[in-house]
Amino acid sequence: MRIGLLTDGGYPYATGESRLWCDRLVRGLAQHEFDLFALSRTAEQEARGWVQLPLQVSRVRTAPLWTADEDTLGLHAPRGLLSRLLTGGGARTYGRRERRRFTTHFTALATSVCAAGVTGGERGDGAEAAGQGEFGAGRSEHGDEDRAAGFADARFTDGLYGLAELACEHGGLPAALRSETAVRILEAACRAPGTGRTVQSATVPDLLAFAAELDRVLRPLSLDWYDEESLGAVDLCHATSGGAAALPGLLAKRFFGVPLLVTEHSVQLRSHYLAATGTPLSAPVRALLANFHGSLAGEVYRQAALITPGNTHARRWQERCGAEPAKVRTVYPGMESGRFAALGENEGDGGPDTLVWVGRIEPAKDLVALLHAFAEVRRAEPDARLRIIGAPAQGPEGATYLAHCRALAAQLFPDEAADAHAIGDNPVSFEDIGGAEVPDLAQAYAAGGVVVLSSVVEGFPISLVEAMFCGRATVSTDVGAVVEVIGGTGLVVPPRNPRALADACLALLRDPERRARLGAAARARALELFTVEQNLAAFRGIYLELIARAPVRRDAAAAHAGGGPRPFATPPEAHVLGLWPEPDDDPVPGPADRTPSWAGQGVCAAARGAGDGDV
């Protein structure tokens, strides 16, 4: 079948989220064709080009979310319509009918967004919801509030799809969203009776900032992907995240009836809540964005034929945001286990007195608590050592946090020497992967007998799964999907509790038999649940299940000579070796005819073409 893979800031670019997972999915399901519809987040990401794409990728369409309005409109507005954009006051505007349509649909959307925080309890900027699991996405045990939430949802969808149809027919939506008309509509919606206090306090600069953010998020509505030769030609849309990446899938379902599959390894709404606290945006803007993203998440989950979270922690978020439990199926992200096979099958225990931490150094990993816990361990076991292996997160925050941790380690553990003539040594070391002592990732986990995770915020703990592949006993904090991943094969303690973390580490350091038993059980669990093979098998079955449930769509341009339906873009027979009819008699291209258009270009040439939106 033909899959439309929808990505936001990831595949096929060389950097970004879920890049490796998408590449493994496409390469592992070679019996299907893939059309990529990719949104890029930064100019730097586009400049670094794409990964090498396999032959089953038949087409790539790209669009930037970071460009200036003029650039975006020059690429994606329908020809001849740039002179009809809605502006704050100029001669060039929409016609009267288009202005009326925009006003009607944007008023419905703005009214729904401004009222969303009230129907489910005012959410503020969502940061508290992200930490405590409270959402306020219009769900309540009281009938009156349920009806109000349903009415708000109806207004949101009417406005969203109305704006999408206007953009497809007449273009000009980005400029319209930043116009004086849009700001006046937002102001009236914020001042309406019954809206929350935070939203009512929005000033004109707040509304301008929100309109700019709304333009960026809704930019997929203005793309030229919605025709019979693009998204209308695929059998299934697979969005690799919620939010902006899922918007083309929503429109493909509405315009062409294409079923939508949504995969979220980390819930996009939760990621937005956590990221919003570190932005310079004001509280009213954060509140409006939280309301909008909550409403968008609810609509994505309602329209999806199936939702596949990467863990039950993500699943709980999705269900609280409106996803029907019957449509949610947990599929763990597959990880390569081969590079850890030699270490996992080795009976060695690494450094029996050494604790190892592996990951990206940033405040969320709470290395400060780990250092304080190790101080307790050293008092009980003077020969114990701690190796912190990893690089700081990008940006000044990561470097500052690493410097702080180094200073704390030097303060807690002054260099020690065996006698007056020996060189002092610190029991805590900070190391990078790729050096002489830690040449690769597997050797990082081989450096100690116990692997520690001390995070206060975590989604799916990749480093923990890698340690399990290596057969290492683990001590982890109870955050994110840690308990689900460990499943009884390691010790779990509360976060921000150095004493509990130290006690668990001491228990394993003092009991080598228990370490070996837990490590073997952890490796067996990881090989059963978290490999690439199990992930591919799950999605192979899901693709067939969804296409079997979807109604057959007739495509006159691609139908057989007799006018019959073609439910699959490429039938199974296309992959069978043998004699084929002459090209004039065969409406379905065989394997020799399925060379993608980009196959003759190098990766650099493909990257240059990404700026044009088509390859």
Coordinates of C-alpha atoms in Angstrom, one line a residue:
M1 CA 0.0 0.0 0.0
R2 CA 1.0 3.7 -0.2
I3 CA 1.7 5.4 3.1
G4 CA 1.8 9.1 3.6
L5 CA 4.3 9.6 6.4
L6 CA 3.8 13.0 8.1
T7 CA 6.7 14.4 10.2
D8 CA 7.4 17.6 12.0
G9 CA 11.1 18.6 12.5
G10 CA 12.4 15.1 11.9
Y11 CA 12.7 12.6 9.1
P12 CA 14.1 12.9 6.3
Y13 CA 16.3 15.6 7.8
A14 CA 19.6 14.6 9.2
T15 CA 18.7 16.1 12.6
G16 CA 15.5 16.1 14.6
E17 CA 13.1 14.1 16.6
S18 CA 12.1 10.4 15.7
R19 CA 14.6 10.5 12.8
L20 CA 16.0 7.1 13.5
W21 CA 12.7 5.5 14.3
C22 CA 11.1 6.7 11.0
D23 CA 14.1 5.5 9.0
R24 CA 13.9 2.0 10.6
L25 CA 10.2 2.0 10.0
V26 CA 10.5 2.9 6.3
R27 CA 13.4 0.5 5.7
G28 CA 11.8 -2.3 7.6
L29 CA 8.5 -2.2 5.8
A30 CA 9.9 -2.5 2.3
Q31 CA 6.7 -4.0 0.9
H32 CA 5.0 -0.6 1.1
E33 CA 5.6 2.7 -0.7
F34 CA 6.1 5.8 1.3
D35 CA 5.4 9.4 0.4
L36 CA 7.1 11.8 2.9
F37 CA 5.4 15.0 3.9
A38 CA 7.9 16.8 6.1
L39 CA 7.7 20.1 8.1
S40 CA 11.1 21.7 8.9
R41 CA 11.6 23.8 12.0
T42 CA 14.8 25.8 11.4
A43 CA 17.0 26.9 8.5
E44 CA 19.9 25.1 10.0
Q45 CA 18.0 21.8 9.9
E46 CA 17.3 22.3 6.2
A47 CA 20.9 23.3 5.5
R48 CA 22.2 20.0 7.0
G49 CA 20.3 18.0 4.4
W50 CA 18.6 14.7 4.5
V51 CA 19.6 11.2 5.4
Q52 CA 20.0 8.7 2.6
L53 CA 16.5 7.5 1.7
P54 CA 15.6 4.0 0.7
L55 CA 14.0 3.1 -2.7
Q56 CA 10.6 2.6 -1.2
V57 CA 10.3 6.3 -0.6
S58 CA 8.7 7.4 -3.9
R59 CA 8.2 11.1 -3.2
V60 CA 9.1 13.8 -0.7
R61 CA 7.2 17.1 -0.1
T62 CA 8.7 19.6 2.4
A63 CA 7.5 22.9 3.9
P64 CA 9.2 25.2 6.4
L65 CA 7.5 26.4 9.6
W66 CA 10.3 28.9 10.3
T67 CA 10.3 31.3 7.3
A68 CA 9.0 34.8 7.1
D69 CA 5.5 35.2 5.8
E70 CA 6.5 36.5 2.4
D71 CA 8.7 33.5 1.8
T72 CA 6.0 31.1 2.8
L73 CA 3.4 32.8 0.7
G74 CA 5.7 32.9 -2.3
L75 CA 6.1 29.1 -2.1
H76 CA 2.6 28.0 -1.2
A77 CA -0.1 30.6 -2.1
P78 CA -2.0 29.7 -5.2
R79 CA -0.8 31.5 -8.3
G80 CA -2.4 34.9 -8.8
L81 CA -3.8 35.3 -5.3
L82 CA -0.9 37.2 -3.7
S83 CA -2.7 40.4 -4.7
R84 CA -5.8 39.4 -2.8
L85 CA -4.4 39.0 0.7
L86 CA -6.2 40.3 3.7
T87 CA -4.1 43.1 5.3
G88 CA -4.6 45.5 8.2
G89 CA -5.4 48.3 5.9
G90 CA -4.5 48.4 2.3
A91 CA -6.0 48.3 -1.2
R92 CA -5.2 44.6 -1.7
T93 CA -7.7 42.5 0.3
Y94 CA -9.9 39.5 0.0
G95 CA -13.1 40.0 -1.8
R96 CA -16.2 40.7 0.3
R97 CA -17.3 37.0 0.3
E98 CA -13.8 35.8 1.4
R99 CA -13.6 38.4 4.1
R100 CA -17.0 37.3 5.5
R101 CA -15.9 33.7 5.4
F102 CA -12.6 34.4 7.2
T103 CA -14.4 36.5 9.8
T104 CA -17.0 33.7 10.5
H105 CA -14.5 30.9 10.7
F106 CA -11.8 32.7 12.7
T107 CA -14.5 34.0 15.1
A108 CA -15.6 30.5 15.8
L109 CA -12.0 29.3 16.3
A110 CA -11.1 32.3 18.6
T111 CA -14.2 32.0 20.7
S112 CA -13.6 28.3 21.2
V113 CA -9.9 28.8 22.2
C114 CA -10.7 31.7 24.6
A115 CA -13.4 29.7 26.3
A116 CA -11.6 26.4 26.4
G117 CA -9.9 27.1 29.7
V118 CA -13.2 27.8 31.3
T119 CA -15.2 24.7 30.2
G120 CA -12.6 22.4 31.8
G121 CA -11.3 24.6 34.6
E122 CA -8.8 27.4 33.8
R123 CA -5.5 25.8 32.9
G124 CA -3.2 28.8 32.9
D125 CA -0.1 28.0 30.8
G126 CA -0.4 24.2 31.3
A127 CA 2.8 23.8 33.3
E128 CA 1.0 22.6 36.4
A129 CA -1.1 20.3 34.3
A130 CA 2.1 18.8 32.8
G131 CA 3.5 18.1 36.3
Q132 CA 0.4 16.8 37.9
G133 CA -1.5 15.1 35.1
E134 CA -4.4 17.6 35.2
F135 CA -5.6 18.7 31.8
G136 CA -8.9 20.6 31.7
A137 CA -9.4 19.8 28.1
G138 CA -13.2 20.2 28.3
R139 CA -13.8 16.9 30.1
S140 CA -15.9 16.9 33.3
E141 CA -18.1 14.7 35.3
H142 CA -20.9 17.3 35.2
G143 CA -23.4 17.2 32.4
D144 CA -23.7 21.0 31.9
E145 CA -19.9 21.3 31.6
D146 CA -19.8 18.4 29.2
R147 CA -22.3 20.0 26.9
A148 CA -20.4 23.3 27.1
A149 CA -17.2 21.5 26.2
G150 CA -18.9 19.7 23.3
F151 CA -20.2 23.1 22.0
A152 CA -16.7 24.5 22.3
D153 CA -15.3 21.5 20.4
A154 CA -17.8 22.0 17.6
R155 CA -16.9 25.7 17.3
F156 CA -13.2 24.8 17.1
T157 CA -13.7 22.2 14.4
D158 CA -16.0 24.5 12.4
G159 CA -13.4 27.3 12.5
L160 CA -10.4 25.0 11.8
Y161 CA -11.9 23.3 8.8
G162 CA -13.5 26.4 7.5
L163 CA -10.1 28.2 7.5
A164 CA -8.6 25.2 5.8
E165 CA -11.2 25.2 3.0
L166 CA -10.7 29.0 2.6
A167 CA -6.9 28.5 2.3
C168 CA -7.3 25.8 -0.2
E169 CA -9.7 27.7 -2.4
H170 CA -8.3 31.3 -2.1
G171 CA -4.9 31.2 -0.3
G172 CA -3.8 34.2 1.8
L173 CA -4.4 32.6 5.2
P174 CA -1.0 33.5 6.9
A175 CA -1.4 37.2 6.2
A176 CA -5.1 37.1 7.3
L177 CA -4.1 35.5 10.6
R178 CA -1.8 38.4 11.3
S179 CA -4.2 41.1 10.1
E180 CA -5.9 43.8 12.1
T181 CA -9.1 42.0 11.6
A182 CA -7.8 38.9 13.3
V183 CA -6.5 40.8 16.3
R184 CA -9.9 42.6 16.7
I185 CA -11.6 39.2 16.6
L186 CA -9.2 37.8 19.2
E187 CA -9.7 40.9 21.4
A188 CA -13.5 40.5 21.3
A189 CA -13.3 36.8 22.1
C190 CA -11.0 37.4 25.1
R191 CA -13.2 40.1 26.5
A192 CA -16.4 38.1 26.1
P193 CA -18.3 37.2 29.3
G194 CA -17.3 33.9 30.9
T195 CA -13.7 33.7 29.7
G196 CA -10.9 33.0 32.2
R197 CA -9.2 35.8 34.1
T198 CA -5.8 35.1 32.5
V199 CA -7.2 35.3 29.0
Q200 CA -9.2 38.4 29.8
S201 CA -6.0 40.2 30.9
A202 CA -4.5 39.8 27.4
T203 CA -3.2 43.1 26.0
V204 CA -2.8 44.0 22.3
P205 CA 0.9 43.0 22.2
D206 CA -0.2 39.6 23.7
L207 CA -2.8 39.2 21.0
L208 CA -0.2 40.0 18.3
A209 CA 2.2 37.5 19.8
F210 CA -0.6 34.8 19.9
A211 CA -1.6 35.6 16.3
A212 CA 2.0 35.1 15.2
E213 CA 2.2 31.7 17.0
L214 CA -1.1 30.7 15.6
D215 CA 0.0 31.5 12.1
R216 CA 3.1 29.3 12.5
V217 CA 1.1 26.3 13.9
L218 CA -1.7 26.6 11.2
R219 CA 0.7 27.1 8.3
P220 CA 0.1 23.5 7.1
L221 CA -3.4 24.6 6.2
S222 CA -2.0 26.7 3.4
L223 CA 0.2 24.1 1.8
D224 CA -0.5 22.7 -1.7
W225 CA -0.5 19.1 -0.5
Y226 CA -4.3 18.6 -0.7
D227 CA -5.1 17.3 -4.2
E228 CA -5.6 13.9 -5.8
E229 CA -1.9 13.6 -6.7
S230 CA -0.5 14.3 -3.2
L231 CA -2.3 13.3 0.0
G232 CA -5.3 12.3 -1.9
A233 CA -3.3 9.5 -3.6
V234 CA -2.2 7.7 -0.4
D235 CA -4.0 4.8 1.2
L236 CA -3.1 5.7 4.8
C237 CA -1.7 8.8 6.6
H238 CA 0.7 8.0 9.4
A239 CA 1.5 11.1 11.6
T240 CA 4.6 10.6 13.7
S241 CA 3.5 13.2 16.2
G242 CA 0.5 15.2 17.1
G243 CA 0.2 19.0 16.6
A244 CA 1.3 20.5 13.3
A245 CA 2.4 17.2 11.9
A246 CA -1.1 15.8 12.2
L247 CA -2.9 18.7 10.5
P248 CA -2.3 17.5 7.0
G249 CA -3.7 14.1 8.1
L250 CA -6.8 15.7 9.4
L251 CA -7.4 17.5 6.1
A252 CA -6.6 14.4 4.1
K253 CA -9.3 12.5 6.0
R254 CA -11.8 15.4 5.6
F255 CA -11.2 16.0 1.9
F256 CA -10.4 12.5 0.6
G257 CA -11.5 10.0 3.4
V258 CA -7.9 8.8 4.0
P259 CA -7.6 7.0 7.4
L260 CA -5.3 8.6 9.9
L261 CA -2.8 6.8 12.2
V262 CA -1.1 8.9 14.9
T263 CA 2.0 7.7 16.7
E264 CA 3.3 9.7 19.7
H265 CA 6.4 8.6 21.6
S266 CA 6.0 11.7 23.7
V267 CA 2.7 13.5 23.8
Q268 CA 2.9 16.7 21.8
L269 CA 0.6 18.5 24.2
R270 CA 2.7 17.6 27.2
S271 CA 5.9 18.7 25.4
H272 CA 4.2 22.1 24.7
Y273 CA 3.3 22.5 28.3
L274 CA 6.8 21.8 29.5
A275 CA 8.5 24.0 26.9
A276 CA 6.1 26.9 27.5
T277 CA 7.5 27.6 30.9
G278 CA 10.9 28.4 29.5
T279 CA 9.7 30.9 26.9
P280 CA 9.5 34.7 27.2
L281 CA 5.8 34.6 26.3
S282 CA 3.4 36.3 28.8
A283 CA 0.9 34.3 30.9
P284 CA -2.1 35.2 28.6
V285 CA -0.3 34.1 25.5
R286 CA 0.7 30.8 27.2
A287 CA -2.8 30.3 28.3
L288 CA -4.2 30.9 24.8
L289 CA -1.6 28.5 23.3
A290 CA -2.4 25.9 25.9
N291 CA -6.1 26.1 25.1
F292 CA -5.5 25.9 21.3
H293 CA -3.1 22.9 21.6
G294 CA -5.5 21.1 23.9
S295 CA -8.4 21.6 21.5
L296 CA -6.2 20.5 18.5
A297 CA -5.1 17.4 20.4
G298 CA -8.7 16.5 21.1
E299 CA -9.6 16.8 17.5
V300 CA -6.6 14.8 16.3
Y301 CA -7.5 12.0 18.7
R302 CA -11.2 12.0 17.7
Q303 CA -10.4 11.8 14.0
A304 CA -7.6 9.2 14.2
A305 CA -8.5 5.6 13.2
L306 CA -5.9 4.4 15.7
I307 CA -3.5 6.0 18.1
T308 CA -0.2 4.3 19.0
P309 CA 1.6 5.8 22.1
G310 CA 5.1 4.7 22.8
N311 CA 4.3 3.8 26.4
T312 CA 1.4 3.8 28.9
H313 CA 2.5 7.1 30.4
A314 CA 1.9 8.7 27.0
R315 CA -1.3 6.7 26.7
R316 CA -2.7 8.2 30.0
W317 CA -2.1 11.7 28.7
Q318 CA -3.9 10.9 25.4
E319 CA -6.9 9.4 27.1
R320 CA -7.2 12.4 29.4
C321 CA -7.1 14.6 26.3
G322 CA -10.0 12.9 24.7
A323 CA -8.7 9.8 23.0
E324 CA -11.1 6.8 23.1
P325 CA -9.5 3.9 25.0
A326 CA -10.6 1.5 22.3
K327 CA -8.6 3.4 19.7
V328 CA -5.4 3.5 21.7
R329 CA -2.8 0.7 21.3
T330 CA 0.6 0.9 23.0
V331 CA 3.5 0.1 20.7
Y332 CA 7.0 0.4 22.2
P333 CA 9.6 2.2 20.0
G334 CA 12.0 -0.3 18.6
M335 CA 15.7 0.0 19.5
E336 CA 18.8 -1.6 17.9
S337 CA 20.0 -4.4 20.3
G338 CA 22.8 -5.8 18.1
R339 CA 25.6 -3.4 19.2
F340 CA 24.9 -4.4 22.8
A341 CA 24.8 -8.2 22.1
A342 CA 28.4 -9.0 23.0
L343 CA 28.2 -7.2 26.3
G344 CA 24.8 -8.6 27.2
E345 CA 25.9 -12.1 26.6
N346 CA 29.2 -11.6 28.6
E347 CA 29.0 -12.9 32.1
G348 CA 31.3 -10.1 33.4
D349 CA 29.9 -7.6 35.9
G350 CA 31.9 -4.5 34.9
G351 CA 33.4 -2.6 37.8
P352 CA 31.8 -4.3 40.8
D353 CA 32.3 -1.1 42.9
T354 CA 31.4 1.4 40.1
L355 CA 28.1 3.2 39.5
V356 CA 27.6 4.5 35.9
W357 CA 25.3 7.2 34.7
V358 CA 24.9 7.6 30.9
G359 CA 23.0 10.3 29.1
R360 CA 22.7 14.0 28.1
I361 CA 23.7 16.3 30.9
E362 CA 20.9 18.8 31.7
P363 CA 19.0 19.9 34.8
A364 CA 16.1 17.4 34.1
K365 CA 18.6 14.6 34.8
D366 CA 19.1 15.8 38.4
L367 CA 22.8 15.0 38.6
V368 CA 23.0 17.1 41.7
A369 CA 20.8 14.6 43.6
L370 CA 23.0 11.8 42.2
L371 CA 26.1 13.4 43.5
H372 CA 24.6 13.9 47.0
A373 CA 23.4 10.2 46.9
F374 CA 26.9 9.1 46.0
A375 CA 28.3 11.0 49.0
E376 CA 26.2 8.7 51.2
V377 CA 27.4 5.6 49.2
R378 CA 31.0 6.6 49.8
R379 CA 30.5 6.9 53.5
A380 CA 29.3 3.2 53.5
E381 CA 31.6 1.9 50.8
P382 CA 34.9 3.9 50.6
D383 CA 36.1 2.1 47.4
A384 CA 33.0 3.0 45.4
R385 CA 33.3 5.1 42.2
L386 CA 30.9 7.1 40.1
R387 CA 31.4 7.6 36.3
I388 CA 29.2 10.2 34.6
I389 CA 29.4 9.6 30.9
G390 CA 27.8 12.0 28.4
A391 CA 27.9 15.4 26.8
P392 CA 26.0 18.5 28.0
A393 CA 22.8 19.5 26.2
Q394 CA 23.1 22.0 23.4
G395 CA 23.1 25.7 24.4
P396 CA 24.5 27.6 27.3
E397 CA 22.2 26.0 29.9
G398 CA 23.8 22.6 29.4
A399 CA 27.3 23.9 29.7
T400 CA 26.4 25.9 32.8
Y401 CA 24.8 22.9 34.4
L402 CA 27.9 20.7 33.6
A403 CA 30.2 23.3 35.2
H404 CA 27.9 23.4 38.3
C405 CA 28.0 19.6 38.6
R406 CA 31.8 19.5 38.3
A407 CA 32.2 22.1 41.0
L408 CA 29.8 20.3 43.3
A409 CA 31.8 17.0 42.8
A410 CA 35.1 18.8 43.6
Q411 CA 33.5 20.2 46.7
L412 CA 31.9 16.9 47.9
F413 CA 34.9 14.7 47.0
P414 CA 38.3 16.3 47.3
D415 CA 41.1 14.5 45.5
E416 CA 42.2 11.5 47.6
A417 CA 45.6 9.9 47.8
A418 CA 46.6 6.6 49.4
D419 CA 49.7 8.1 51.1
A420 CA 51.9 11.2 51.1
H421 CA 53.7 10.3 47.9
A422 CA 50.7 9.2 45.7
I423 CA 48.8 11.4 43.3
G424 CA 45.3 12.4 44.5
D425 CA 42.3 11.0 42.6
N426 CA 38.6 12.0 42.6
P427 CA 36.1 9.1 42.9
V428 CA 33.7 11.0 40.5
S429 CA 34.7 11.3 36.8
F430 CA 33.0 13.2 33.9
E431 CA 33.7 11.5 30.6
D432 CA 32.6 11.7 26.9
I433 CA 31.8 8.8 24.7
G434 CA 34.5 8.4 22.0
G435 CA 37.5 8.9 24.2
A436 CA 40.2 6.3 24.9
E437 CA 38.5 4.8 28.0
V438 CA 34.9 4.9 26.6
P439 CA 35.2 4.4 22.8
D440 CA 31.6 3.6 22.2
L441 CA 28.2 3.5 23.9
A442 CA 28.4 -0.2 24.8
Q443 CA 31.7 0.4 26.6
A444 CA 30.0 3.1 28.6
Y445 CA 27.5 0.6 30.1
A446 CA 30.4 -1.9 30.5
A447 CA 32.2 0.6 32.8
G448 CA 30.3 -0.3 35.9
G449 CA 28.2 -2.9 37.6
V450 CA 25.2 -0.8 38.3
V451 CA 23.6 1.8 36.0
V452 CA 21.8 4.7 37.6
L453 CA 19.1 7.0 36.3
S454 CA 18.3 10.0 38.5
S455 CA 15.9 12.1 36.4
V456 CA 13.1 14.2 37.6
V457 CA 11.4 14.4 34.1
E458 CA 11.5 11.6 31.7
G459 CA 9.5 10.3 28.8
F460 CA 10.6 6.9 27.4
P461 CA 14.0 6.2 29.1
I462 CA 16.2 5.2 26.2
S463 CA 19.3 4.9 28.3
L464 CA 17.6 2.5 30.7
V465 CA 16.6 0.2 27.8
E466 CA 20.2 0.3 26.5
A467 CA 21.4 -0.7 30.0
M468 CA 18.9 -3.6 30.0
F469 CA 20.2 -4.8 26.6
C470 CA 23.6 -4.9 28.2
G471 CA 22.4 -7.0 31.0
R472 CA 23.1 -4.4 33.7
A473 CA 21.2 -4.1 37.0
T474 CA 19.7 -0.6 37.3
V475 CA 18.6 1.9 39.9
S476 CA 16.1 4.5 38.6
T477 CA 13.7 7.2 39.8
D478 CA 10.0 6.8 39.4
V479 CA 9.3 9.2 36.6
G480 CA 7.7 8.9 33.1
A481 CA 7.6 5.4 31.8
V482 CA 10.4 4.1 34.0
V483 CA 8.3 1.6 36.0
E484 CA 6.7 0.3 32.9
V485 CA 10.0 -0.2 31.2
I486 CA 11.7 -1.8 34.2
G487 CA 8.8 -4.2 35.0
G488 CA 10.4 -5.5 38.2
T489 CA 13.9 -6.1 36.8
G490 CA 15.5 -3.2 38.6
L491 CA 15.2 -1.0 41.7
V492 CA 13.0 2.1 41.5
V493 CA 13.0 5.0 44.1
P494 CA 11.2 8.3 44.4
P495 CA 12.7 11.3 42.5
R496 CA 14.6 14.0 44.4
N497 CA 15.4 11.6 47.2
P498 CA 19.2 11.2 47.5
R499 CA 18.9 9.0 50.6
A500 CA 16.6 6.4 48.9
L501 CA 18.8 6.5 45.8
A502 CA 21.9 5.8 47.9
D503 CA 20.3 2.9 49.8
A504 CA 19.2 1.2 46.5
C505 CA 22.7 1.6 45.0
L506 CA 24.3 0.2 48.2
A507 CA 21.9 -2.8 48.1
L508 CA 23.1 -3.8 44.6
L509 CA 26.8 -3.0 45.1
R510 CA 26.8 -5.3 48.1
D511 CA 25.0 -8.2 46.5
P512 CA 26.7 -9.4 43.2
E513 CA 24.3 -12.4 42.9
R514 CA 21.3 -10.1 42.9
R515 CA 23.0 -7.8 40.4
A516 CA 23.5 -10.7 38.0
R517 CA 20.0 -12.0 38.5
L518 CA 18.4 -8.6 37.8
G519 CA 20.7 -7.9 34.9
A520 CA 19.8 -11.2 33.2
A521 CA 16.1 -10.6 33.7
A522 CA 16.4 -7.0 32.4
R523 CA 18.1 -8.2 29.2
A524 CA 15.4 -10.9 28.6
R525 CA 12.6 -8.3 29.0
A526 CA 14.3 -5.8 26.7
L527 CA 14.8 -8.4 24.0
E528 CA 11.1 -9.3 24.2
L529 CA 9.6 -5.9 24.2
F530 CA 11.9 -3.2 22.9
T531 CA 13.6 -4.4 19.7
V532 CA 13.2 -3.0 16.2
E533 CA 11.7 -6.4 15.1
Q534 CA 8.7 -6.2 17.5
N535 CA 8.1 -2.6 16.5
L536 CA 8.0 -3.4 12.8
A537 CA 5.8 -6.5 13.3
A538 CA 3.3 -4.3 15.2
F539 CA 3.1 -1.6 12.5
R540 CA 3.0 -4.2 9.7
G541 CA -0.2 -5.6 11.3
I542 CA -1.6 -2.2 12.1
Y543 CA -1.2 -1.0 8.5
L544 CA -3.1 -4.0 7.1
E545 CA -5.8 -3.7 9.8
L546 CA -6.5 -0.1 9.1
I547 CA -6.6 -0.5 5.3
A548 CA -8.9 -3.5 5.6
R549 CA -11.3 -1.4 7.7
A550 CA -11.2 1.6 5.4
P551 CA -13.8 1.9 2.6
V552 CA -12.5 1.5 -0.9
R553 CA -11.9 4.9 -2.6
R554 CA -12.3 5.1 -6.4
D555 CA -9.7 7.0 -8.3
A556 CA -10.6 7.5 -11.9
A557 CA -7.1 8.4 -12.9
A558 CA -5.6 5.3 -11.4
A559 CA -8.4 2.8 -11.9
H560 CA -8.1 -0.3 -14.1
A561 CA -9.2 -0.2 -17.7
G562 CA -12.5 -1.7 -16.7
G563 CA -13.1 1.1 -14.2
G564 CA -12.8 -1.1 -11.0
P565 CA -11.5 0.2 -7.7
R566 CA -7.9 0.1 -6.7
P567 CA -7.7 -0.1 -2.8
F568 CA -3.9 -0.4 -2.9
A569 CA -1.4 1.8 -4.7
T570 CA 0.8 -1.2 -5.4
P571 CA -0.7 -4.7 -5.3
P572 CA 1.2 -7.6 -3.7
E573 CA 1.8 -9.0 -7.2
A574 CA 4.1 -6.1 -7.9
H575 CA 6.7 -7.6 -5.6
V576 CA 6.7 -11.1 -7.2
L577 CA 9.4 -11.9 -9.7
G578 CA 8.2 -13.3 -13.1
L579 CA 7.0 -12.3 -16.5
W580 CA 5.0 -9.0 -16.8
P581 CA 2.7 -7.7 -19.5
E582 CA 3.8 -5.1 -21.9
P583 CA 3.8 -1.6 -20.3
D584 CA 0.9 -0.4 -22.4
D585 CA -1.3 -3.3 -21.1
D586 CA -0.2 -3.0 -17.5
P587 CA -1.6 0.0 -15.5
V588 CA 0.3 -1.0 -12.4
P589 CA 4.1 -0.2 -12.5
G590 CA 6.3 -3.2 -11.8
P591 CA 9.4 -3.2 -9.6
A592 CA 11.6 -2.0 -12.5
D593 CA 9.3 1.1 -12.9
R594 CA 9.2 2.1 -9.3
T595 CA 12.5 3.9 -9.1
P596 CA 11.8 7.2 -7.2
S597 CA 12.4 10.5 -8.9
W598 CA 15.0 11.5 -6.4
A599 CA 17.1 8.3 -6.8
G600 CA 19.3 9.8 -9.5
Q601 CA 20.2 12.7 -7.3
G602 CA 22.7 12.9 -4.5
V603 CA 21.8 13.7 -0.9
C604 CA 23.1 17.3 -1.3
A605 CA 21.1 17.8 -4.5
A606 CA 18.0 16.5 -2.7
A607 CA 18.7 18.9 0.2
R608 CA 18.8 21.8 -2.2
G609 CA 15.5 20.8 -3.7
A610 CA 13.9 20.7 -0.2
G611 CA 13.6 24.5 -0.3
D612 CA 11.2 24.2 -3.3
G613 CA 8.8 22.0 -1.5
D614 CA 8.9 19.2 -4.0
V615 CA 11.4 16.6 -5.1

